[in-house]
Coordinates of C-alpha atoms in Angstrom, one line a residue:
M1 CA -47.9 -19.4 -315.6
R2 CA -46.3 -23.4 -316.4
L3 CA -43.0 -20.9 -318.3
L4 CA -42.9 -19.3 -314.6
L5 CA -43.2 -22.3 -312.6
F6 CA -40.7 -24.7 -314.9
C7 CA -38.4 -21.3 -314.5
L8 CA -38.8 -22.0 -310.7
L9 CA -38.4 -25.2 -311.0
I10 CA -35.1 -24.9 -312.7
S11 CA -34.0 -22.1 -310.8
G12 CA -34.4 -24.8 -307.3
L13 CA -32.7 -27.3 -308.7
F14 CA -29.5 -24.2 -309.5
F15 CA -29.6 -23.2 -305.9
S16 CA -29.7 -27.0 -304.3
C17 CA -26.5 -27.2 -306.0
Q18 CA -24.2 -24.1 -305.2
K19 CA -26.3 -23.2 -301.5
N20 CA -27.3 -25.0 -298.2
E21 CA -30.7 -23.4 -297.0
L22 CA -30.4 -20.4 -298.8
N23 CA -26.4 -20.5 -298.1
Y24 CA -23.4 -20.6 -300.3
I25 CA -20.5 -23.4 -299.5
P26 CA -17.2 -22.2 -299.5
E27 CA -15.8 -23.1 -302.8
V28 CA -11.7 -23.5 -303.7
N29 CA -10.4 -20.9 -305.6
S30 CA -6.9 -22.0 -306.5
Q31 CA -5.9 -25.2 -305.2
P32 CA -2.2 -25.2 -303.5
Q33 CA 0.3 -27.3 -305.0
N34 CA 2.1 -30.2 -304.0
I35 CA 5.5 -29.8 -302.0
K36 CA 8.9 -31.6 -301.9
L37 CA 10.9 -31.0 -298.7
S38 CA 14.3 -32.6 -297.4
Q39 CA 14.3 -33.8 -293.9
G40 CA 15.3 -31.1 -291.7
F41 CA 13.3 -28.3 -292.6
V42 CA 11.8 -28.0 -289.3
E43 CA 8.8 -26.0 -290.3
Q44 CA 7.3 -24.9 -293.3
R45 CA 4.9 -22.2 -293.7
I46 CA 2.7 -21.5 -296.8
N47 CA 0.0 -18.2 -297.2
L48 CA -3.4 -19.5 -297.6
E49 CA -4.5 -16.3 -298.8
G50 CA -7.1 -16.6 -302.0
I51 CA -7.1 -21.0 -301.6
F52 CA -10.7 -20.4 -300.4
A53 CA -13.9 -18.5 -301.4
D54 CA -17.1 -17.5 -300.1
R55 CA -19.8 -16.0 -302.5
D56 CA -21.8 -14.6 -299.3
G57 CA -18.7 -12.7 -298.0
E58 CA -18.6 -14.6 -294.9
S59 CA -15.2 -15.0 -292.7
L60 CA -13.9 -18.7 -293.1
Q61 CA -12.7 -20.9 -290.3
I62 CA -9.8 -22.9 -291.9
T63 CA -8.1 -26.0 -290.3
A64 CA -5.8 -28.5 -291.7
F65 CA -4.4 -32.2 -290.5
S66 CA -2.0 -34.4 -291.9
N67 CA -3.1 -38.1 -293.0
A68 CA 0.4 -39.1 -291.7
I69 CA 1.4 -37.2 -288.3
E70 CA 5.0 -39.2 -287.8
V71 CA 6.2 -37.4 -291.4
V72 CA 4.5 -33.9 -290.9
D73 CA 1.9 -32.1 -288.6
A74 CA -0.3 -29.4 -289.8
E75 CA -1.9 -26.6 -288.2
I76 CA -3.3 -23.2 -288.9
D77 CA -2.5 -19.6 -287.3
D78 CA -4.5 -16.7 -289.0
K79 CA -4.6 -17.7 -293.0
V80 CA -0.7 -19.4 -292.7
L81 CA -0.5 -23.4 -292.9
I82 CA 2.2 -24.2 -290.5
I83 CA 3.9 -27.9 -291.9
T84 CA 6.0 -29.2 -288.7
E85 CA 8.6 -31.9 -289.4
K86 CA 8.6 -34.8 -287.7
G87 CA 10.3 -38.0 -289.9
N88 CA 10.1 -38.5 -293.7
G89 CA 7.4 -40.4 -296.2
S90 CA 4.4 -39.2 -297.6
T91 CA 1.2 -37.7 -296.7
K92 CA -1.7 -35.8 -298.0
I93 CA -2.6 -32.3 -296.1
T94 CA -6.3 -31.6 -296.0
L95 CA -7.3 -27.9 -295.4
R96 CA -11.1 -27.7 -294.7
A97 CA -12.8 -24.0 -295.3
T98 CA -16.0 -24.0 -292.6
D99 CA -18.4 -20.7 -293.2
S100 CA -20.7 -19.3 -290.3
M101 CA -23.4 -21.7 -290.9
G102 CA -21.1 -25.0 -290.4
D103 CA -21.0 -25.8 -294.3
Y104 CA -17.3 -26.6 -295.4
T105 CA -15.3 -27.6 -298.3
E106 CA -11.9 -29.4 -298.5
T107 CA -8.7 -29.4 -300.7
R108 CA -5.8 -31.4 -300.4
F109 CA -2.5 -31.9 -301.6
D110 CA 0.8 -34.0 -301.6
V111 CA 3.5 -33.5 -298.8
E112 CA 7.1 -35.7 -299.0
V113 CA 9.9 -35.3 -297.3
K114 CA 12.6 -36.5 -298.2
P115 CA 15.2 -38.4 -295.9
P116 CA 18.5 -36.2 -295.5
Y117 CA 21.7 -36.6 -297.9
L118 CA 25.0 -36.4 -295.8
R119 CA 28.8 -37.0 -297.0
F120 CA 31.1 -37.3 -294.1
A121 CA 35.1 -38.9 -294.1
V122 CA 36.5 -41.1 -291.4
I123 CA 40.2 -40.8 -290.4
S124 CA 41.0 -43.2 -287.8
D125 CA 44.1 -43.6 -285.6
P126 CA 46.5 -40.6 -287.3
H127 CA 48.7 -41.2 -284.4
Y128 CA 49.9 -37.5 -284.7
M129 CA 53.3 -36.8 -283.8
D130 CA 54.6 -33.1 -283.0
Q131 CA 58.1 -32.3 -284.9
S132 CA 59.2 -31.0 -281.5
L133 CA 59.8 -34.8 -280.4
R134 CA 61.3 -36.0 -282.8
G135 CA 64.9 -35.0 -282.7
L136 CA 68.0 -36.9 -284.0
F137 CA 66.8 -39.9 -285.4
G138 CA 68.3 -42.9 -283.3
S139 CA 67.7 -46.1 -281.2
A140 CA 65.3 -44.4 -279.3
L141 CA 62.5 -43.7 -282.0
I142 CA 63.7 -47.0 -283.8
N143 CA 63.0 -48.7 -280.3
E144 CA 59.5 -47.1 -280.6
K145 CA 58.4 -48.1 -284.4
N146 CA 59.6 -51.8 -283.7
K147 CA 56.6 -51.4 -281.3
N148 CA 54.0 -50.5 -283.7
P149 CA 54.5 -50.1 -287.5
L150 CA 53.3 -46.5 -287.6
M151 CA 55.1 -44.1 -289.9
F152 CA 55.4 -41.4 -287.0
E153 CA 58.1 -39.8 -288.9
H154 CA 55.6 -38.5 -291.7
S155 CA 52.7 -37.8 -289.8
D156 CA 53.0 -34.1 -290.2
I157 CA 52.7 -34.8 -293.8
I158 CA 50.7 -37.6 -294.1
L159 CA 47.8 -36.0 -292.1
P160 CA 47.5 -32.7 -294.0
Q161 CA 47.9 -34.1 -297.1
T162 CA 45.2 -36.4 -296.4
I163 CA 42.8 -33.9 -295.0
Q164 CA 43.8 -31.4 -298.1
M165 CA 43.1 -34.9 -300.8
I166 CA 39.8 -35.1 -298.7
S167 CA 38.2 -31.7 -299.2
S168 CA 39.5 -31.6 -302.6
N169 CA 38.7 -34.7 -304.2
F170 CA 35.2 -35.9 -301.9
R171 CA 34.4 -32.4 -300.4
P172 CA 32.1 -33.8 -297.7
K173 CA 30.2 -32.2 -295.0
V174 CA 31.6 -33.6 -292.0
L175 CA 34.9 -35.4 -291.1
I176 CA 35.5 -37.4 -288.2
V177 CA 38.7 -38.6 -286.3
N178 CA 38.1 -41.6 -285.1
G179 CA 40.3 -41.8 -282.1
D180 CA 44.3 -42.2 -280.9
L181 CA 44.2 -38.5 -282.6
T182 CA 48.2 -38.2 -281.3
K183 CA 51.5 -40.6 -280.7
D184 CA 50.7 -41.3 -277.1
G185 CA 48.9 -38.6 -275.9
S186 CA 51.5 -35.3 -275.6
L187 CA 50.3 -32.1 -275.1
A188 CA 52.6 -30.5 -278.5
S189 CA 51.0 -33.1 -280.4
H190 CA 47.6 -32.4 -279.1
Q191 CA 47.9 -28.9 -280.1
S192 CA 49.7 -29.0 -283.4
M193 CA 46.5 -31.8 -284.0
V194 CA 44.6 -28.8 -283.4
A195 CA 45.8 -26.2 -285.2
I196 CA 45.3 -29.0 -288.7
L197 CA 41.7 -29.6 -287.7
D198 CA 41.1 -26.2 -287.7
K199 CA 42.8 -25.7 -291.0
A200 CA 40.2 -29.0 -292.2
Q201 CA 37.2 -26.5 -290.9
K202 CA 38.4 -23.5 -292.7
L203 CA 38.3 -25.8 -295.9
G204 CA 34.3 -26.5 -295.5
M205 CA 34.1 -29.1 -293.2
Q206 CA 33.2 -30.1 -289.6
V207 CA 35.2 -31.5 -287.6
Y208 CA 34.2 -34.1 -284.7
V209 CA 36.8 -36.2 -282.7
V210 CA 36.7 -39.4 -280.4
P211 CA 38.5 -39.8 -278.1
G212 CA 41.2 -43.2 -278.2
C213 CA 42.9 -45.1 -275.5
R214 CA 46.1 -43.2 -276.6
D215 CA 45.0 -39.7 -276.1
I216 CA 44.6 -39.0 -272.4
N217 CA 46.3 -39.4 -269.2
N218 CA 49.1 -41.3 -271.2
F219 CA 52.4 -41.2 -269.5
N220 CA 54.3 -42.2 -272.1
A221 CA 54.4 -39.2 -273.8
S222 CA 57.8 -38.3 -274.6
R223 CA 60.4 -36.7 -276.8
Y224 CA 62.9 -39.3 -279.0
S225 CA 66.0 -37.9 -279.5
G226 CA 69.4 -40.4 -280.5
A227 CA 69.0 -43.2 -277.8
N228 CA 67.2 -40.7 -275.2
K229 CA 63.5 -40.9 -274.0
V230 CA 62.3 -37.7 -272.2
S231 CA 59.0 -37.7 -270.9
V232 CA 56.9 -34.7 -271.9
P233 CA 53.4 -32.9 -270.9
N234 CA 50.3 -35.1 -271.7
V235 CA 46.4 -33.7 -271.0
T236 CA 43.7 -34.5 -268.8
P237 CA 40.9 -35.2 -269.6
E238 CA 39.4 -31.8 -268.7
K239 CA 42.2 -30.4 -271.0
Y240 CA 41.0 -32.5 -273.9
K241 CA 38.1 -31.1 -274.0
T242 CA 38.9 -27.7 -274.0
L243 CA 41.7 -28.2 -276.9
Y244 CA 38.9 -30.0 -279.0
H245 CA 35.6 -27.0 -277.7
N246 CA 35.6 -26.4 -281.7
F247 CA 35.6 -30.2 -282.7
G248 CA 32.4 -31.6 -280.7
Y249 CA 32.5 -30.0 -277.1
N250 CA 31.0 -26.7 -277.6
D251 CA 27.4 -27.3 -276.4
D252 CA 26.2 -25.5 -279.7
Q253 CA 23.0 -26.4 -281.4
I254 CA 25.1 -28.7 -283.3
T255 CA 26.4 -30.6 -280.6
F256 CA 23.2 -30.9 -278.5
S257 CA 24.3 -33.4 -275.8
Q258 CA 27.0 -34.6 -274.0
D259 CA 27.5 -37.7 -271.3
L260 CA 28.3 -36.3 -267.5
S261 CA 30.5 -39.4 -266.8
S262 CA 33.0 -39.9 -269.6
L263 CA 34.0 -38.0 -273.3
S264 CA 30.8 -38.9 -275.2
Y265 CA 28.6 -36.2 -276.8
A266 CA 26.1 -36.6 -279.6
C267 CA 25.5 -34.0 -282.5
E268 CA 23.7 -33.3 -285.3
P269 CA 25.5 -32.1 -287.8
Q270 CA 22.7 -31.9 -290.4
K271 CA 18.9 -31.6 -289.4
G272 CA 17.9 -35.6 -289.6
V273 CA 21.4 -36.9 -288.5
Y274 CA 22.5 -37.8 -285.3
M275 CA 26.1 -39.0 -284.8
I276 CA 26.6 -40.3 -280.9
M277 CA 30.3 -39.8 -280.6
I278 CA 31.4 -42.9 -277.5
D279 CA 34.1 -42.6 -275.4
S280 CA 35.2 -46.6 -274.8
N281 CA 38.2 -45.6 -273.0
S282 CA 40.0 -46.4 -269.4
F283 CA 41.8 -44.0 -268.9
E284 CA 41.7 -42.6 -265.0
G285 CA 44.4 -45.8 -263.5
N286 CA 46.5 -44.8 -266.0
S287 CA 50.3 -44.1 -264.4
A288 CA 54.2 -44.6 -265.5
S289 CA 53.7 -48.0 -264.4
R290 CA 50.8 -48.4 -266.8
P291 CA 51.0 -46.0 -269.0
Y292 CA 47.7 -46.2 -271.4
N293 CA 44.8 -48.8 -271.0
E294 CA 44.3 -50.7 -274.5
K295 CA 41.3 -52.3 -272.9
S296 CA 38.3 -50.3 -273.8
R297 CA 34.7 -50.1 -271.7
I298 CA 31.4 -48.4 -271.9
K299 CA 30.4 -47.4 -268.3
P300 CA 26.9 -48.2 -267.3
E301 CA 26.7 -44.3 -267.2
T302 CA 27.3 -43.9 -270.7
M303 CA 25.1 -46.9 -272.1
D304 CA 22.1 -44.8 -269.9
W305 CA 23.0 -41.9 -271.4
I306 CA 23.1 -43.9 -275.3
R307 CA 19.8 -45.2 -274.3
S308 CA 18.2 -41.7 -273.9
I309 CA 20.1 -40.4 -276.8
V310 CA 18.3 -43.3 -278.8
A311 CA 15.3 -43.0 -277.6
Q312 CA 15.1 -39.4 -278.5
A313 CA 15.8 -39.8 -282.1
R314 CA 13.3 -42.9 -282.4
D315 CA 10.7 -40.2 -281.1
E316 CA 11.9 -38.1 -283.5
R317 CA 12.6 -40.0 -286.7
K318 CA 16.3 -39.1 -286.4
T319 CA 19.0 -41.4 -288.2
V320 CA 21.2 -42.6 -285.8
I321 CA 25.3 -42.7 -287.0
T322 CA 27.3 -44.2 -283.8
F323 CA 31.3 -43.5 -283.8
M324 CA 33.5 -45.1 -281.4
H325 CA 37.3 -46.1 -280.6
G326 CA 36.7 -50.1 -279.7
A327 CA 35.6 -52.9 -281.3
I328 CA 32.4 -54.4 -280.1
A329 CA 32.5 -57.8 -283.0
E330 CA 35.1 -60.2 -284.1
S331 CA 36.6 -59.3 -287.6
F332 CA 37.8 -62.9 -287.7
T333 CA 36.5 -66.1 -285.2
G334 CA 37.8 -66.6 -282.5
E335 CA 39.4 -62.9 -282.1
A336 CA 38.2 -62.5 -278.5
E337 CA 40.3 -65.5 -277.6
Y338 CA 43.2 -64.7 -279.2
F339 CA 43.5 -60.8 -278.9
P340 CA 41.6 -59.9 -275.7
L341 CA 42.4 -56.4 -276.3
N342 CA 40.9 -55.9 -279.8
L343 CA 37.6 -55.9 -278.8
I344 CA 35.9 -53.6 -275.5
E345 CA 34.8 -55.3 -272.2
N346 CA 31.7 -57.4 -272.5
A347 CA 31.6 -57.1 -275.7
D348 CA 28.7 -59.7 -276.9
N349 CA 26.5 -58.0 -274.3
I350 CA 27.3 -54.1 -275.6
A351 CA 27.1 -55.3 -279.8
N352 CA 23.7 -56.9 -278.3
T353 CA 22.5 -53.7 -276.6
L354 CA 23.2 -51.0 -279.3
A355 CA 21.6 -53.4 -281.9
D356 CA 18.7 -53.9 -279.7
L357 CA 18.1 -50.2 -279.1
G358 CA 17.8 -49.9 -283.1
I359 CA 20.9 -48.8 -283.9
K360 CA 23.0 -50.3 -287.0
V361 CA 25.8 -49.3 -287.3
I362 CA 28.9 -48.6 -285.4
F363 CA 32.2 -46.8 -287.2
T364 CA 35.3 -47.9 -284.8
G365 CA 39.0 -48.3 -285.2
H366 CA 41.6 -49.3 -282.5
N367 CA 42.7 -52.3 -284.4
H368 CA 44.5 -50.6 -287.5
I369 CA 42.6 -53.0 -290.1
Q370 CA 40.1 -52.2 -292.7
D371 CA 37.0 -54.6 -291.8
I372 CA 33.1 -54.6 -291.5
C373 CA 31.4 -57.6 -289.9
E374 CA 28.0 -58.2 -289.1
H375 CA 26.5 -59.1 -285.6
T376 CA 23.3 -60.3 -284.9
S377 CA 21.8 -60.0 -281.3
P378 CA 19.8 -63.0 -280.0
D379 CA 16.7 -60.7 -280.6
G380 CA 17.4 -61.2 -284.2
N381 CA 19.2 -57.4 -284.3
H382 CA 21.9 -56.8 -286.9
I383 CA 24.6 -53.9 -286.3
T384 CA 27.0 -53.4 -288.5
Q385 CA 30.8 -52.4 -287.5
I386 CA 32.9 -50.2 -290.0
S387 CA 36.4 -51.0 -288.2
T388 CA 38.8 -48.3 -290.6
G389 CA 42.8 -48.9 -290.2
S390 CA 45.3 -46.2 -289.3
L391 CA 46.4 -43.5 -291.6
L392 CA 50.0 -44.0 -290.7
S393 CA 49.7 -47.9 -291.4
Y394 CA 49.7 -50.1 -294.5
P395 CA 47.6 -49.4 -296.5
N396 CA 47.5 -45.9 -295.0
P397 CA 43.1 -46.0 -295.4
Y398 CA 40.8 -43.3 -295.2
R399 CA 36.6 -43.8 -295.2
I400 CA 34.2 -41.9 -297.5
I401 CA 30.6 -42.5 -296.4
T402 CA 27.3 -41.0 -298.0
L403 CA 24.1 -41.3 -296.5
K404 CA 21.8 -41.2 -299.5
T405 CA 17.9 -40.2 -299.5
D406 CA 17.0 -43.8 -299.7
Q407 CA 18.6 -44.0 -296.0
N408 CA 21.5 -46.6 -297.7
L409 CA 24.7 -45.9 -296.3
S410 CA 27.7 -46.3 -298.9
I411 CA 31.0 -47.3 -297.6
A412 CA 34.0 -46.4 -299.8
T413 CA 37.7 -46.7 -298.9
H414 CA 40.6 -45.0 -300.5
I415 CA 44.4 -45.1 -299.2
F416 CA 46.9 -42.3 -298.8
S417 CA 49.1 -43.5 -301.8
E418 CA 46.9 -42.1 -304.5
L419 CA 47.8 -38.8 -303.8
Y420 CA 50.7 -39.7 -305.9
Q421 CA 51.0 -40.7 -309.3
G422 CA 52.6 -43.6 -310.8
E423 CA 55.9 -44.8 -309.1
Q424 CA 55.9 -42.2 -306.0
G425 CA 52.4 -43.9 -304.6
A426 CA 54.0 -46.9 -305.4
L427 CA 57.7 -46.2 -303.3
F428 CA 55.1 -44.7 -300.6
L429 CA 53.1 -47.8 -300.4
N430 CA 56.1 -50.4 -300.5
Q431 CA 57.3 -48.4 -297.6
A432 CA 54.1 -48.7 -295.5
K433 CA 54.4 -52.6 -296.4
D434 CA 57.8 -52.9 -295.1
D435 CA 57.9 -51.1 -292.3
F436 CA 54.7 -53.3 -291.8
K437 CA 56.6 -56.3 -292.3
K438 CA 59.5 -55.6 -290.2
H439 CA 57.3 -54.9 -287.1
Y440 CA 54.6 -58.0 -287.5
S441 CA 57.9 -60.9 -288.3
V442 CA 59.4 -59.3 -284.7
F443 CA 55.5 -59.7 -283.7
F444 CA 54.6 -62.7 -284.3
N445 CA 57.8 -64.8 -284.2
N446 CA 57.9 -64.1 -280.7
I447 CA 53.7 -64.8 -280.1
L448 CA 54.5 -68.2 -282.3
S449 CA 57.4 -69.2 -280.2
T450 CA 56.3 -68.1 -276.2
K451 CA 52.7 -68.7 -276.9
Y452 CA 52.3 -71.3 -279.3
G453 CA 55.4 -73.2 -278.8
V454 CA 56.5 -73.4 -282.5
D455 CA 60.5 -73.6 -282.8
G456 CA 63.2 -75.0 -285.2
S457 CA 62.8 -74.2 -289.4
L458 CA 58.6 -74.8 -288.8
L459 CA 59.1 -71.0 -286.8
A460 CA 60.6 -68.9 -289.9
I461 CA 57.9 -70.7 -292.0
A462 CA 55.4 -69.6 -289.4
T463 CA 56.4 -66.1 -288.8
N464 CA 56.3 -65.5 -292.7
T465 CA 53.3 -67.0 -293.1
A466 CA 51.5 -65.2 -290.0
T467 CA 53.2 -61.9 -291.4
E468 CA 51.7 -62.2 -295.2
V469 CA 48.6 -63.3 -292.9
G470 CA 48.6 -60.0 -291.1
L471 CA 49.5 -57.8 -294.3
M472 CA 46.2 -59.8 -296.0
H473 CA 44.2 -58.9 -292.5
S474 CA 45.0 -55.7 -292.3
Y475 CA 44.1 -54.6 -296.2
G476 CA 40.9 -56.0 -295.8
N477 CA 38.8 -58.4 -298.1
E478 CA 41.1 -61.3 -296.7
K479 CA 40.6 -64.5 -298.5
K480 CA 42.6 -67.6 -298.3
S481 CA 43.1 -68.1 -302.0
D482 CA 44.5 -65.4 -302.3
L483 CA 48.0 -65.8 -300.4
D484 CA 51.0 -67.1 -301.7
E485 CA 51.5 -70.8 -302.0
K486 CA 54.4 -70.8 -299.4
S487 CA 52.0 -69.1 -297.4
Q488 CA 49.4 -71.7 -297.6
V489 CA 51.3 -74.2 -296.9
G490 CA 52.6 -72.9 -293.7
I491 CA 49.0 -72.9 -292.5
I492 CA 48.5 -76.3 -293.0
M493 CA 52.1 -77.3 -291.7
L494 CA 50.8 -75.7 -288.5
Q495 CA 47.2 -77.0 -288.6
E496 CA 48.7 -80.8 -289.2
G497 CA 50.3 -79.7 -285.5
T498 CA 49.4 -81.1 -282.5
G499 CA 48.4 -79.2 -279.3
S500 CA 48.9 -75.2 -279.5
I501 CA 51.4 -75.2 -282.9
H502 CA 47.8 -76.7 -284.0
D503 CA 45.6 -73.9 -282.7
A504 CA 47.8 -71.4 -284.1
G505 CA 47.3 -72.6 -287.6
E506 CA 43.8 -72.4 -286.6
L507 CA 44.4 -68.7 -285.4
L508 CA 45.9 -68.2 -289.0
N509 CA 43.4 -69.9 -291.3
S510 CA 41.1 -67.8 -288.6
M511 CA 42.1 -64.6 -289.9
V512 CA 42.1 -64.8 -293.7
N513 CA 38.3 -66.1 -293.6
D514 CA 36.7 -62.6 -293.6
L515 CA 33.7 -62.9 -292.1
F516 CA 30.3 -61.7 -293.5
P517 CA 29.7 -59.5 -295.5
R518 CA 33.1 -60.5 -296.6
N519 CA 34.0 -57.0 -298.0
D520 CA 35.9 -54.8 -296.4
I521 CA 36.3 -52.0 -298.7
E522 CA 33.3 -51.2 -300.8
F523 CA 29.8 -51.9 -298.9
S524 CA 26.2 -50.6 -298.3
V525 CA 24.2 -50.7 -295.1
P526 CA 20.7 -50.7 -295.7
K527 CA 17.8 -48.6 -294.7
L528 CA 19.5 -46.9 -291.8
G529 CA 17.3 -44.3 -290.9
V530 CA 14.0 -46.7 -290.4
W531 CA 13.3 -47.3 -287.3
D532 CA 11.4 -50.6 -286.4
E533 CA 7.5 -50.1 -284.4

């Protein structure tokens, strides 16, 4: 009798561990594996067949929930777990199996969603000139080159070879051409540019274009031959969109929004990364008397559109990278006063707005300089402006940018002459430098004499000094101590002057004092895809 009671007691203890009121509790039959996903997966489905078991043979109801719904959401469809992308980070997903008696068991596994990795290239201001627009080399083209130190006559070599070099050496997923695609917006040059970009896409790069101030309704579109300059057809905004249909204006799943009030658009070249291409140009009033307008601006309607895209990006935890031809921040102290056409209208307010929206980086062009600077809004938000120099002007640069999985944006700079080895590369770079010096010696001589009243022997010294300063400012990482001794003395001589002559010295001194972060060549923007709550 005692033995029977003892057996019943042991049996009762056993069933109390395995059963609840004579019901077996569901069991975990196979533990799910931890999974790692890359942002952009959108949805992941996992068959849960065999994960749980029930000794009673009952049908089990399986539910799921995520500990961090800002990373992924989780739901069950029949016996399939659906993990839906919401952002990046780590979370645990809990699976619960419940039987008809309401008894349940749970298991958990980890899900990590890594931020996106993306490599892209940026070319700015290629000012491509179709060969048909270059007749006999003569005074007409020489006069045009004197206005701007661009190597127009080599554009049909420099641009295609740069694209080939970018593809072969770096294999980026995306290539951005950031404004002033053509020499004065001629139809012929745009058509040739489209053909070049078609070839770039065949190399495996998705190409996107940003319009520049000289690309549309430009009444300076001309053919040059000898002493003759003859007008040729330009392009309207509608024609521009048609020509560049495959480079941002095709309303596919990648280009998901176009601004109705401008040529701005937003695309998602890689899941999790929004690129906003901002049209900052004022070409509506162009005419024969004002062929193009170098003063950039963002329309209020366009800014509202930008706000909507950024709000969507914030809600969906997307990384945002912006591009615009015009600049929003000074590359040296006083630039807005000295050269007002270098910046867009209401530049400070625009920069504050973009920074306060949460945009952390903007790529710009227009000014033909290599510069990286940071703007801080009154509310303490930061935006980094990355300016890329013209591909046709010294030092003929382009940028290679990598968005890393830690959301740091790494910027590296390369120059066209790297294509050539040894002496040939040096010869090309020297030609670009000589073109630059010839133009800017005339430019600075004129501005120093007419605007600042510098004359006599000081004018020659000041002109040489300003040309060296301009060369250094164009290259980037400018430091006054790197100037030759004559140029340093030239700045001091101007600063010791009075009135406008002193102001000229302050201008040149400012141009060789690089603003924070003081590295225009190699740089990293941290935590690009991290949104502040």
